[in-house]
PDB file of C-alpha atoms in Angstrom:
ATOM      1  CA  UNK A   1      15.239   6.000   7.835  1.00  0.00           C
ATOM      2  CA  UNK A   2      18.261   3.639   8.185  1.00  0.00           C
ATOM      3  CA  UNK A   3      16.867   1.889  10.916  1.00  0.00           C
ATOM      4  CA  UNK A   4      14.055  -0.453  10.060  1.00  0.00           C
ATOM      5  CA  UNK A   5      15.263  -3.765   9.344  1.00  0.00           C
ATOM      6  CA  UNK A   6      12.188  -5.177   8.511  1.00  0.00           C
ATOM      7  CA  UNK A   7       8.762  -3.887   6.385  1.00  0.00           C
ATOM      8  CA  UNK A   8       5.409  -5.550   4.902  1.00  0.00           C
ATOM      9  CA  UNK A   9       3.457  -3.465   3.009  1.00  0.00           C
ATOM     10  CA  UNK A  10       1.380  -6.240   1.265  1.00  0.00           C
ATOM     11  CA  UNK A  11      -2.188  -6.161   0.615  1.00  0.00           C
ATOM     12  CA  UNK A  12      -2.879  -2.779   0.880  1.00  0.00           C
ATOM     13  CA  UNK A  13      -3.601  -1.928  -2.795  1.00  0.00           C
ATOM     14  CA  UNK A  14      -0.942   1.209  -2.476  1.00  0.00           C
ATOM     15  CA  UNK A  15      -0.683   2.891  -6.425  1.00  0.00           C
ATOM     16  CA  UNK A  16       2.439   4.984  -7.495  1.00  0.00           C
ATOM     17  CA  UNK A  17       5.577   4.267  -7.017  1.00  0.00           C
ATOM     18  CA  UNK A  18       7.786   3.212  -4.646  1.00  0.00           C
ATOM     19  CA  UNK A  19      10.284   6.131  -2.920  1.00  0.00           C
ATOM     20  CA  UNK A  20      13.361   6.079  -4.144  1.00  0.00           C
ATOM     21  CA  UNK A  21      14.918   6.351  -1.053  1.00  0.00           C
ATOM     22  CA  UNK A  22      17.772   3.304  -0.657  1.00  0.00           C
ATOM     23  CA  UNK A  23      16.389   1.865   2.389  1.00  0.00           C
ATOM     24  CA  UNK A  24      13.042   1.062   0.455  1.00  0.00           C
ATOM     25  CA  UNK A  25      15.035  -0.660  -2.333  1.00  0.00           C
ATOM     26  CA  UNK A  26      16.507  -3.211   0.769  1.00  0.00           C
ATOM     27  CA  UNK A  27      13.639  -4.828   1.462  1.00  0.00           C
ATOM     28  CA  UNK A  28      12.271  -8.099  -0.448  1.00  0.00           C
ATOM     29  CA  UNK A  29      10.043  -7.852  -3.067  1.00  0.00           C
ATOM     30  CA  UNK A  30       7.334  -9.963  -0.901  1.00  0.00           C
ATOM     31  CA  UNK A  31       6.877  -6.746   1.344  1.00  0.00           C
ATOM     32  CA  UNK A  32       5.008  -4.973  -1.593  1.00  0.00           C
ATOM     33  CA  UNK A  33       3.197  -8.280  -2.650  1.00  0.00           C
ATOM     34  CA  UNK A  34      -0.465  -7.701  -3.919  1.00  0.00           C
ATOM     35  CA  UNK A  35      -0.087  -4.011  -4.613  1.00  0.00           C
ATOM     36  CA  UNK A  36      -0.917  -4.352  -8.171  1.00  0.00           C
ATOM     37  CA  UNK A  37      -0.428  -0.555  -8.644  1.00  0.00           C
ATOM     38  CA  UNK A  38       2.791  -0.355  -7.298  1.00  0.00           C
ATOM     39  CA  UNK A  39       5.506   0.202  -9.399  1.00  0.00           C
ATOM     40  CA  UNK A  40       9.476   0.708  -9.791  1.00  0.00           C
ATOM     41  CA  UNK A  41      12.827  -0.864  -7.707  1.00  0.00           C
ATOM     42  CA  UNK A  42      13.073  -3.478  -6.427  1.00  0.00           C
ATOM     43  CA  UNK A  43       9.649  -4.593  -7.983  1.00  0.00           C
ATOM     44  CA  UNK A  44      10.472  -5.442 -11.889  1.00  0.00           C
ATOM     45  CA  UNK A  45       7.622  -3.618 -12.975  1.00  0.00           C
ATOM     46  CA  UNK A  46       8.769  -0.420 -14.058  1.00  0.00           C
ATOM     47  CA  UNK A  47       6.476   2.670 -13.769  1.00  0.00           C
ATOM     48  CA  UNK A  48       5.547   4.796 -16.361  1.00  0.00           C
ATOM     49  CA  UNK A  49       3.846   8.213 -17.641  1.00  0.00           C
ATOM     50  CA  UNK A  50       0.070   7.128 -16.176  1.00  0.00           C
ATOM     51  CA  UNK A  51      -3.242   9.329 -16.933  1.00  0.00           C
ATOM     52  CA  UNK A  52      -3.841  10.859 -13.264  1.00  0.00           C
ATOM     53  CA  UNK A  53      -7.645  10.332 -13.372  1.00  0.00           C
ATOM     54  CA  UNK A  54      -6.864   7.113 -13.388  1.00  0.00           C
ATOM     55  CA  UNK A  55      -5.158   6.664 -10.274  1.00  0.00           C
ATOM     56  CA  UNK A  56      -8.105   5.515  -7.442  1.00  0.00           C
ATOM     57  CA  UNK A  57      -9.395   8.074  -5.466  1.00  0.00           C
ATOM     58  CA  UNK A  58     -10.869   7.609  -1.903  1.00  0.00           C
ATOM     59  CA  UNK A  59     -14.137   7.197  -1.410  1.00  0.00           C
ATOM     60  CA  UNK A  60     -16.826  10.406  -0.824  1.00  0.00           C
ATOM     61  CA  UNK A  61     -20.366   9.510   0.926  1.00  0.00           C
ATOM     62  CA  UNK A  62     -23.004  11.340   0.884  1.00  0.00           C
ATOM     63  CA  UNK A  63     -24.484  11.632   4.178  1.00  0.00           C
ATOM     64  CA  UNK A  64     -23.455  11.831   7.766  1.00  0.00           C
ATOM     65  CA  UNK A  65     -20.647  10.345   8.847  1.00  0.00           C
ATOM     66  CA  UNK A  66     -20.239   7.143  10.207  1.00  0.00           C
ATOM     67  CA  UNK A  67     -17.536   4.243  11.158  1.00  0.00           C
ATOM     68  CA  UNK A  68     -18.048   1.081  12.011  1.00  0.00           C
ATOM     69  CA  UNK A  69     -15.216  -1.230  14.234  1.00  0.00           C
ATOM     70  CA  UNK A  70     -15.473  -5.016  14.844  1.00  0.00           C
ATOM     71  CA  UNK A  71     -13.994  -6.313  17.471  1.00  0.00           C
ATOM     72  CA  UNK A  72     -13.465  -9.857  18.246  1.00  0.00           C
ATOM     73  CA  UNK A  73     -12.061 -10.523  21.365  1.00  0.00           C
ATOM     74  CA  UNK A  74     -10.831 -13.774  22.675  1.00  0.00           C
ATOM     75  CA  UNK A  75     -14.062 -16.400  24.384  1.00  0.00           C
ATOM     76  CA  UNK A  76     -16.322 -15.061  21.972  1.00  0.00           C
ATOM     77  CA  UNK A  77     -18.269 -17.234  19.718  1.00  0.00           C
TER      78      UNK A  77
END
């Protein structure tokens, strides 16, 4: 992945170490902001050996599978 010049992963609730690929280390710290459980270079937060049971898991819902989307079109008030 040597062609990517800009990446913004901020505010995505990402968890775990940033991949060790050199490309990921070249992005500014702001690219990863708001992901409090993200660790590794280029961030100052070092990755440790954490308890895997503490890693957030996807939410599971009982019942029917439903999805809702909110669409805001220009001119709607």
